[in-house]
């Protein structure tokens, strides 16, 4: 499958794929910069499979899994997750939902969780648009949000509301 994918991808100038995310993580942590590392890795895997497989026969799967997890820990960007928490809590929940789905289940489950939470967020913003009570700015004809402009005065007996339509910027920054 990788061979056919790389042949088809080479016709459209795609980067060659040499394996799953865990192998990419190992390459990244080893400091690989070019596709030549894929050739070296393929050769090392071939030699390992041909000659060293009997040595790994009794190695527990837990040990092999811990090697992959240790390689992948270098790819996780903790600072970005903390920054996401500080900026937007719901985006952080989407990020963590995808992460937990991938780590404990599969890539497909993580993707479904992330897409479902993102769609839920969009639906919530469409169903509950932001509203602002407006007041008159003294000595002008301008009406602005009372929360944003404390000098704005309410019109006696009238409640003026501005109902914003959800936009992409609201969804990303709220």
mmCIF file of C-alpha atoms in Angstrom, residues 120-133 147 161-168 170-171 174:
data_model
loop_
_atom_site.group_PDB
_atom_site.id
_atom_site.type_symbol
_atom_site.label_atom_id
_atom_site.label_comp_id
_atom_site.label_asym_id
_atom_site.label_seq_id
_atom_site.Cartn_x
_atom_site.Cartn_y
_atom_site.Cartn_z
ATOM 1 C CA UNK A 120 -21.142 20.981 18.074
ATOM 2 C CA UNK A 121 -19.318 24.234 18.703
ATOM 3 C CA UNK A 122 -20.432 25.699 15.377
ATOM 4 C CA UNK A 123 -24.032 24.662 16.061
ATOM 5 C CA UNK A 124 -23.913 26.273 19.515
ATOM 6 C CA UNK A 125 -22.683 29.558 18.042
ATOM 7 C CA UNK A 126 -25.350 29.521 15.335
ATOM 8 C CA UNK A 127 -28.115 28.696 17.822
ATOM 9 C CA UNK A 128 -26.964 31.226 20.435
ATOM 10 C CA UNK A 129 -25.642 34.378 18.756
ATOM 11 C CA UNK A 130 -24.042 37.127 20.827
ATOM 12 C CA UNK A 131 -26.388 39.934 21.824
ATOM 13 C CA UNK A 132 -25.539 43.385 23.108
ATOM 14 C CA UNK A 133 -27.670 45.992 24.827
ATOM 15 C CA UNK A 147 -20.762 46.894 28.422
ATOM 16 C CA UNK A 161 -30.439 44.979 21.185
ATOM 17 C CA UNK A 162 -27.813 44.171 18.611
ATOM 18 C CA UNK A 163 -27.858 40.518 17.586
ATOM 19 C CA UNK A 164 -24.629 39.493 15.896
ATOM 20 C CA UNK A 165 -24.561 36.846 13.245
ATOM 21 C CA UNK A 166 -21.952 34.209 14.020
ATOM 22 C CA UNK A 167 -18.841 34.714 11.968
ATOM 23 C CA UNK A 168 -15.641 32.760 11.597
ATOM 24 C CA UNK A 170 -16.300 34.881 16.577
ATOM 25 C CA UNK A 171 -16.053 31.116 16.482
ATOM 26 C CA UNK A 174 -14.731 33.563 21.646
#
